[in-house]
């Protein structure tokens, strides 16, 4: 009886030990599956998978970040007095008959946003918000209003710097836009539709956007955070409350938000702001180049493995590039050791170079690489760092040409010594139409060989392969295009 009881006691003890171990294992496993209580109490959700570096998003939202940023965003109203000629419909309707010989004037009002970037009253906004304004008013979130002075503007980037007579203003920290990447959270703050400060949330949809034709110099951050009329000049901030962009444009059919907005990166804005603050204007580097995008057809025609780089389609006589030995047909692949992916990057790099400094350019010419040093010049108001031509890449042959002469050159506004054959007819749905050729274009080269007469042109085309590389002079600017017989 006692032995039986002893055996039963041992069995119960064993069951208890096994059960305790099992419970301990369950508890141990549950610690890995249940979010950290401390993290939950701090408002941050613990990462369920330690192998993934998912961002920690505050469960309470971005209210603390917005609360600090909003006071630095201002509403801007501008007034432009437009003077009109006599008899144009702006006579005083209470004076009848109107005095049609007296010039009239009327006021046009605009509204936008701005960002306080200095506690001493400096405000960054878009040029188009204050362009040609006779009066600029700035309203703060605390209802204070100031008359602003326009320190300077830069139409090529669409930026302007204002100054109000105030101190100890809430300023937004200028962030570094270079680490910004697709997928980052972004908040847009501005005076949407004149309603006052409005905050919208989205992500960064793309970086380095260009070729949109919005501004001369484009390196936009694209976001789907709602940007609407009135947001121009407002802030695009990150989740730390730092300024990473100045909202400037939207892509829209009806004028409202469609999830595609563009902001000028803070790094570009900061450099331009510094120049305006110091000199009242912006000075850019200039090479005297005409450049265009590479594509697969052009890369093949130039014997390249890829379409990276910027294709030189022309040089300005006696310009910095021409003096250094850069020629039509050169493909610029690097500048100062940095890869040039496309013509947009080259334009930005040259524009940001201080005039008088030299740059080392690695080019490809006739299949071989070489390095050329170029001393950067100063771009005047009527010059560009380069011209970004974008011809269509393919097409079919079907055109009529005539030889150039002095009379034709004068009609086209070109120097009398311009050589080549002029296109006098382009057939619809033809090879020439599809590659973008137009009447009045002058074909100056076929497959890198100069053309001066119609027989030379016909002979060169006859002995060409299906893909024909043409150098075209259009209204004084040259560009390359590839004409494909089989397209």
mmCIF file of C-alpha atoms in Angstrom, residues 165 168 189 225-226 236 241 267 270 276 299 385 400 436 445:
data_model
loop_
_atom_site.group_PDB
_atom_site.id
_atom_site.type_symbol
_atom_site.label_atom_id
_atom_site.label_comp_id
_atom_site.label_asym_id
_atom_site.label_seq_id
_atom_site.Cartn_x
_atom_site.Cartn_y
_atom_site.Cartn_z
ATOM 1 C CA UNK A 165 10.926 93.142 -40.570
ATOM 2 C CA UNK A 168 12.383 85.579 -33.175
ATOM 3 C CA UNK A 189 1.954 72.039 -45.662
ATOM 4 C CA UNK A 225 0.861 64.043 -50.689
ATOM 5 C CA UNK A 226 -2.016 66.240 -51.842
ATOM 6 C CA UNK A 236 7.462 69.350 -47.950
ATOM 7 C CA UNK A 241 9.957 68.011 -39.178
ATOM 8 C CA UNK A 267 19.638 71.139 -51.168
ATOM 9 C CA UNK A 270 19.489 76.115 -50.040
ATOM 10 C CA UNK A 276 20.260 85.369 -53.509
ATOM 11 C CA UNK A 299 23.648 54.476 -78.321
ATOM 12 C CA UNK A 385 24.136 75.846 -69.543
ATOM 13 C CA UNK A 400 12.098 65.862 -100.187
ATOM 14 C CA UNK A 436 10.368 63.944 -85.804
ATOM 15 C CA UNK A 445 25.353 65.075 -91.434
#
